[in-house]
mmCIF file of C-alpha atoms in Angstrom:
data_model
loop_
_atom_site.group_PDB
_atom_site.id
_atom_site.type_symbol
_atom_site.label_atom_id
_atom_site.label_comp_id
_atom_site.label_asym_id
_atom_site.label_seq_id
_atom_site.Cartn_x
_atom_site.Cartn_y
_atom_site.Cartn_z
ATOM 1 C CA ASN A 1 99.466 85.556 92.976
ATOM 2 C CA ALA A 2 96.953 88.484 94.713
ATOM 3 C CA GLY A 3 93.964 84.672 94.589
ATOM 4 C CA VAL A 4 90.383 86.239 94.857
ATOM 5 C CA THR A 5 89.712 89.780 94.767
ATOM 6 C CA GLN A 6 86.489 92.328 96.079
ATOM 7 C CA THR A 7 85.623 95.869 95.297
ATOM 8 C CA PRO A 8 83.732 97.890 97.513
ATOM 9 C CA LYS A 9 85.641 96.630 101.262
ATOM 10 C CA PHE A 10 82.331 99.104 101.830
ATOM 11 C CA ARG A 11 79.272 100.234 100.820
ATOM 12 C CA VAL A 12 76.222 101.922 102.437
ATOM 13 C CA LEU A 13 73.022 102.354 100.562
ATOM 14 C CA LYS A 14 70.072 103.586 101.096
ATOM 15 C CA THR A 15 67.295 101.677 100.328
ATOM 16 C CA GLY A 16 65.919 101.631 96.554
ATOM 17 C CA GLN A 17 69.523 102.227 94.916
ATOM 18 C CA SER A 18 71.445 99.532 93.103
ATOM 19 C CA MET A 19 75.328 98.880 93.555
ATOM 20 C CA THR A 20 77.461 96.027 92.354
ATOM 21 C CA LEU A 21 80.036 94.422 93.435
ATOM 22 C CA LEU A 22 83.068 93.122 91.168
ATOM 23 C CA CYS A 23 84.819 89.766 92.196
ATOM 24 C CA ALA A 24 88.064 89.190 90.092
ATOM 25 C CA GLN A 25 89.983 86.144 90.451
ATOM 26 C CA ASP A 26 93.367 85.218 88.646
ATOM 27 C CA MET A 27 94.307 81.688 89.251
ATOM 28 C CA ASN A 28 92.160 80.630 86.286
ATOM 29 C CA HIS A 29 89.556 78.673 88.148
ATOM 30 C CA GLU A 30 86.289 77.976 86.235
ATOM 31 C CA TYR A 31 84.265 77.895 88.785
ATOM 32 C CA MET A 32 82.850 81.426 90.584
ATOM 33 C CA TYR A 33 80.915 81.947 93.454
ATOM 34 C CA TRP A 34 78.860 84.712 95.860
ATOM 35 C CA TYR A 35 77.654 84.549 99.286
ATOM 36 C CA ARG A 36 76.444 86.058 101.616
ATOM 37 C CA GLN A 37 76.822 85.277 105.578
ATOM 38 C CA ASP A 38 75.208 86.434 108.095
ATOM 39 C CA PRO A 39 75.044 86.520 111.586
ATOM 40 C CA GLY A 40 73.499 83.611 113.337
ATOM 41 C CA MET A 41 73.700 81.620 109.892
ATOM 42 C CA GLY A 42 76.065 80.452 108.035
ATOM 43 C CA LEU A 43 78.020 81.283 104.693
ATOM 44 C CA ARG A 44 74.748 81.674 101.871
ATOM 45 C CA LEU A 45 74.894 80.917 98.368
ATOM 46 C CA ILE A 46 73.363 83.799 96.275
ATOM 47 C CA HIS A 47 74.496 82.637 92.833
ATOM 48 C CA TYR A 48 77.401 81.125 90.896
ATOM 49 C CA SER A 49 79.373 80.200 87.879
ATOM 50 C CA VAL A 50 80.627 76.978 85.856
ATOM 51 C CA GLY A 51 81.893 78.824 83.462
ATOM 52 C CA GLU A 52 82.495 82.029 81.428
ATOM 53 C CA GLY A 53 78.882 83.593 80.917
ATOM 54 C CA THR A 54 77.339 80.458 82.519
ATOM 55 C CA THR A 55 75.579 81.640 85.662
ATOM 56 C CA ALA A 56 73.148 79.544 88.119
ATOM 57 C CA LYS A 57 70.514 80.834 91.558
ATOM 58 C CA GLY A 58 71.271 79.556 94.846
ATOM 59 C CA GLU A 59 69.953 78.994 98.054
ATOM 60 C CA VAL A 60 68.970 83.313 98.348
ATOM 61 C CA PRO A 61 69.021 84.568 95.025
ATOM 62 C CA ASP A 62 66.284 86.504 95.061
ATOM 63 C CA GLY A 63 67.122 90.435 94.624
ATOM 64 C CA TYR A 64 70.441 89.872 93.170
ATOM 65 C CA ASN A 65 71.639 89.616 89.540
ATOM 66 C CA VAL A 66 75.281 88.684 88.234
ATOM 67 C CA SER A 67 77.253 88.676 85.239
ATOM 68 C CA ARG A 68 80.456 86.519 83.975
ATOM 69 C CA LEU A 69 81.376 88.041 81.039
ATOM 70 C CA LYS A 70 85.219 87.084 81.427
ATOM 71 C CA LYS A 71 86.810 83.469 83.025
ATOM 72 C CA GLN A 72 88.335 86.191 85.910
ATOM 73 C CA ASN A 73 85.806 87.849 86.571
ATOM 74 C CA PHE A 74 82.291 87.750 88.791
ATOM 75 C CA LEU A 75 80.037 90.967 89.250
ATOM 76 C CA LEU A 76 77.130 90.893 91.828
ATOM 77 C CA GLY A 77 74.112 93.558 91.303
ATOM 78 C CA LEU A 78 71.682 94.456 93.542
ATOM 79 C CA GLU A 79 69.010 96.698 91.295
ATOM 80 C CA SER A 80 66.903 97.779 94.542
ATOM 81 C CA ALA A 81 68.897 97.478 97.554
ATOM 82 C CA ALA A 82 66.626 96.683 100.604
ATOM 83 C CA PRO A 83 67.751 96.813 104.825
ATOM 84 C CA SER A 84 67.631 93.059 104.325
ATOM 85 C CA GLN A 85 70.288 92.746 101.899
ATOM 86 C CA THR A 86 72.497 94.431 105.052
ATOM 87 C CA SER A 87 75.650 92.047 105.059
ATOM 88 C CA VAL A 88 78.975 91.254 103.792
ATOM 89 C CA TYR A 89 78.862 88.844 101.403
ATOM 90 C CA PHE A 90 82.154 86.924 99.872
ATOM 91 C CA CYS A 91 82.696 85.617 95.952
ATOM 92 C CA ALA A 92 84.926 82.584 95.951
ATOM 93 C CA SER A 93 86.235 80.413 92.802
ATOM 94 C CA SER A 94 87.996 77.078 92.543
ATOM 95 C CA PRO A 95 89.197 74.543 89.985
ATOM 96 C CA THR A 96 86.841 72.623 88.121
ATOM 97 C CA PRO A 97 86.137 68.800 88.964
ATOM 98 C CA ALA A 98 88.982 67.492 87.428
ATOM 99 C CA SER A 99 91.514 68.926 89.631
ATOM 100 C CA PRO A 100 93.090 67.130 92.874
ATOM 101 C CA SER A 101 91.675 69.972 94.641
ATOM 102 C CA TYR A 102 88.129 71.068 92.877
ATOM 103 C CA ASN A 103 86.413 70.810 96.154
ATOM 104 C CA GLU A 104 88.506 73.719 97.945
ATOM 105 C CA GLN A 105 87.129 77.121 97.461
ATOM 106 C CA PHE A 106 88.899 80.921 97.903
ATOM 107 C CA PHE A 107 87.358 83.096 99.320
ATOM 108 C CA GLY A 108 87.922 86.885 98.987
ATOM 109 C CA PRO A 109 88.229 89.572 101.514
ATOM 110 C CA GLY A 110 84.481 90.272 101.547
ATOM 111 C CA THR A 111 82.318 93.282 100.907
ATOM 112 C CA ARG A 112 80.948 94.666 103.896
ATOM 113 C CA LEU A 113 77.082 95.954 102.759
ATOM 114 C CA THR A 114 74.964 98.333 104.766
ATOM 115 C CA VAL A 115 71.461 99.058 103.606
ATOM 116 C CA LEU A 116 69.409 101.996 105.884
ATOM 117 C CA GLU B 1 67.411 68.925 104.794
ATOM 118 C CA ASP B 2 70.659 69.373 105.139
ATOM 119 C CA GLN B 3 71.501 70.269 108.327
ATOM 120 C CA VAL B 4 75.216 70.904 109.969
ATOM 121 C CA THR B 5 75.495 72.113 113.552
ATOM 122 C CA GLN B 6 78.919 73.376 115.368
ATOM 123 C CA SER B 7 79.997 72.886 119.312
ATOM 124 C CA PRO B 8 80.687 74.251 121.043
ATOM 125 C CA GLU B 9 79.782 78.058 119.671
ATOM 126 C CA ALA B 10 82.719 79.284 121.275
ATOM 127 C CA LEU B 11 85.907 78.170 123.092
ATOM 128 C CA ARG B 12 88.602 79.875 125.282
ATOM 129 C CA LEU B 13 91.391 78.195 125.272
ATOM 130 C CA GLN B 14 94.758 78.813 127.764
ATOM 131 C CA GLU B 15 98.217 78.256 125.211
ATOM 132 C CA GLY B 16 98.793 74.971 125.479
ATOM 133 C CA GLU B 17 95.397 73.190 125.960
ATOM 134 C CA SER B 18 94.438 70.641 124.023
ATOM 135 C CA SER B 19 90.737 70.670 123.383
ATOM 136 C CA SER B 20 88.179 68.978 119.973
ATOM 137 C CA LEU B 21 85.708 71.243 117.813
ATOM 138 C CA ASN B 22 82.278 69.492 116.584
ATOM 139 C CA CYS B 23 80.562 69.700 113.218
ATOM 140 C CA SER B 24 77.800 66.999 113.370
ATOM 141 C CA TYR B 25 75.705 66.650 110.129
ATOM 142 C CA THR B 26 72.989 65.215 108.900
ATOM 143 C CA VAL B 27 72.773 64.939 104.971
ATOM 144 C CA SER B 28 71.809 61.722 102.915
ATOM 145 C CA GLY B 29 74.863 60.485 100.761
ATOM 146 C CA LEU B 30 77.269 63.293 102.112
ATOM 147 C CA ARG B 31 79.737 63.675 99.131
ATOM 148 C CA GLY B 32 82.913 65.504 100.884
ATOM 149 C CA LEU B 33 83.471 67.604 104.093
ATOM 150 C CA PHE B 34 85.463 70.630 104.741
ATOM 151 C CA TRP B 35 86.721 72.896 107.658
ATOM 152 C CA TYR B 36 87.304 75.988 106.610
ATOM 153 C CA ARG B 37 89.804 79.256 108.949
ATOM 154 C CA GLN B 38 87.595 82.382 109.666
ATOM 155 C CA ASP B 39 90.309 85.071 110.857
ATOM 156 C CA PRO B 40 87.924 88.537 111.630
ATOM 157 C CA GLY B 41 87.209 90.550 108.373
ATOM 158 C CA LYS B 42 88.407 88.242 106.190
ATOM 159 C CA GLY B 43 86.876 85.478 103.696
ATOM 160 C CA PRO B 44 87.554 82.013 104.704
ATOM 161 C CA GLU B 45 90.268 80.161 103.773
ATOM 162 C CA PHE B 46 90.464 76.319 103.310
ATOM 163 C CA LEU B 47 91.568 73.683 105.885
ATOM 164 C CA PHE B 48 91.483 69.828 105.275
ATOM 165 C CA THR B 49 88.993 68.007 103.054
ATOM 166 C CA LEU B 50 87.537 64.446 104.448
ATOM 167 C CA TYR B 51 84.839 61.917 102.060
ATOM 168 C CA SER B 52 84.629 59.451 103.923
ATOM 169 C CA ALA B 53 84.577 57.980 107.642
ATOM 170 C CA GLY B 54 87.314 56.822 109.339
ATOM 171 C CA GLU B 55 89.248 59.215 107.167
ATOM 172 C CA GLU B 56 91.934 61.245 109.400
ATOM 173 C CA LYS B 57 93.885 64.453 107.965
ATOM 174 C CA GLU B 58 96.646 66.787 109.750
ATOM 175 C CA LYS B 59 98.004 70.133 109.774
ATOM 176 C CA GLU B 60 100.063 71.572 111.890
ATOM 177 C CA ARG B 61 98.416 71.931 115.182
ATOM 178 C CA LEU B 62 94.837 70.558 113.677
ATOM 179 C CA LYS B 63 93.936 67.486 112.612
ATOM 180 C CA ALA B 64 90.338 66.532 111.889
ATOM 181 C CA THR B 65 88.295 62.912 111.781
ATOM 182 C CA LEU B 66 85.475 61.839 110.428
ATOM 183 C CA THR B 67 82.594 59.696 111.594
ATOM 184 C CA LYS B 68 78.904 58.689 109.799
ATOM 185 C CA LYS B 69 77.208 61.791 112.158
ATOM 186 C CA GLU B 70 79.614 64.270 112.531
ATOM 187 C CA SER B 71 83.234 65.418 112.215
ATOM 188 C CA PHE B 72 85.944 66.794 114.898
ATOM 189 C CA LEU B 73 88.728 69.181 115.077
ATOM 190 C CA HIS B 74 91.489 68.270 117.604
ATOM 191 C CA ILE B 75 94.039 70.840 118.564
ATOM 192 C CA THR B 76 97.156 69.924 119.362
ATOM 193 C CA ALA B 77 98.757 72.636 122.072
ATOM 194 C CA PRO B 78 96.643 75.926 120.394
ATOM 195 C CA LYS B 79 98.766 79.247 119.836
ATOM 196 C CA PRO B 80 97.448 82.795 120.153
ATOM 197 C CA GLU B 81 98.088 82.545 116.113
ATOM 198 C CA ASP B 82 95.086 79.344 116.229
ATOM 199 C CA SER B 83 92.487 82.504 117.451
ATOM 200 C CA ALA B 84 90.024 82.262 114.129
ATOM 201 C CA THR B 85 86.703 80.636 114.226
ATOM 202 C CA TYR B 86 86.199 77.230 112.225
ATOM 203 C CA LEU B 87 84.013 76.388 109.899
ATOM 204 C CA CYS B 88 82.806 73.609 108.990
ATOM 205 C CA ALA B 89 80.778 72.194 105.378
ATOM 206 C CA VAL B 90 79.016 69.218 103.904
ATOM 207 C CA GLN B 91 79.002 68.871 99.989
ATOM 208 C CA ALA B 92 75.516 66.517 98.996
ATOM 209 C CA PRO B 93 74.671 64.793 96.250
ATOM 210 C CA ARG B 94 71.579 66.712 95.025
ATOM 211 C CA THR B 95 72.546 69.909 92.739
ATOM 212 C CA TYR B 96 71.032 73.287 91.881
ATOM 213 C CA SER B 97 70.243 73.964 89.197
ATOM 214 C CA GLY B 98 73.406 74.564 86.783
ATOM 215 C CA GLY B 99 75.077 71.408 88.257
ATOM 216 C CA TYR B 100 76.564 72.724 91.122
ATOM 217 C CA GLN B 101 76.325 69.749 94.394
ATOM 218 C CA LYS B 102 75.410 71.639 97.371
ATOM 219 C CA VAL B 103 77.066 73.034 99.940
ATOM 220 C CA THR B 104 75.658 73.547 103.565
ATOM 221 C CA PHE B 105 77.998 75.347 105.996
ATOM 222 C CA GLY B 106 78.096 75.455 109.776
ATOM 223 C CA THR B 107 77.872 78.247 111.998
ATOM 224 C CA GLY B 108 81.111 78.020 113.224
ATOM 225 C CA THR B 109 83.141 77.787 116.264
ATOM 226 C CA LYS B 110 84.779 80.693 117.760
ATOM 227 C CA LEU B 111 88.043 79.363 119.424
ATOM 228 C CA GLN B 112 90.217 82.235 121.231
ATOM 229 C CA VAL B 113 93.921 81.101 123.249
ATOM 230 C CA ILE B 114 95.020 83.423 125.431
ATOM 231 C CA PRO B 115 98.606 83.615 125.900
#
């Protein structure tokens, strides 16, 4: 099993450009999440999904959109990138609350994004 | 507001020198406290979940404990491969709009174990 994979690994954008980050998981998890990690700050939740076709806002959703058309994929979009969105982005997944390990989040390797 | 404070920010140990990392938290109605390990350039890797004061969990050289105000990650006789950043997180009863209970992460303790 590959676990959680993310593409791309690195990206440089100019202010105002758009891009999509792709997250895929092969563990049949219901829940998926997008976080950002910045120096001196803890991981912050951007958006999440509790199942195929559902999305919801997290702590810092402004400037981002998401879609979960298939259970295994969770896409994060930046419509008009800003320098403040320079960060490392992590995708994660977890089983449903019915699972004994539902609190355990499995993280991808991250995408390092720089917005100039 | 939920808060998680980890100390120290960085810790340098000699191989075999045991120590503890601290995670102090403020949350009303703790649902769970989590420890993760993060290697440079990688995503966090789950280690433990603790649910109530007095609970302890162990994995190899790591032992996590929980009180009503803080958690400790004890590292016994560490090896260089234990070098990583250790993250603490707490889950609160408050939910986001879609029903997921909020998890607040600390900024981590960067551990370096020297041979």
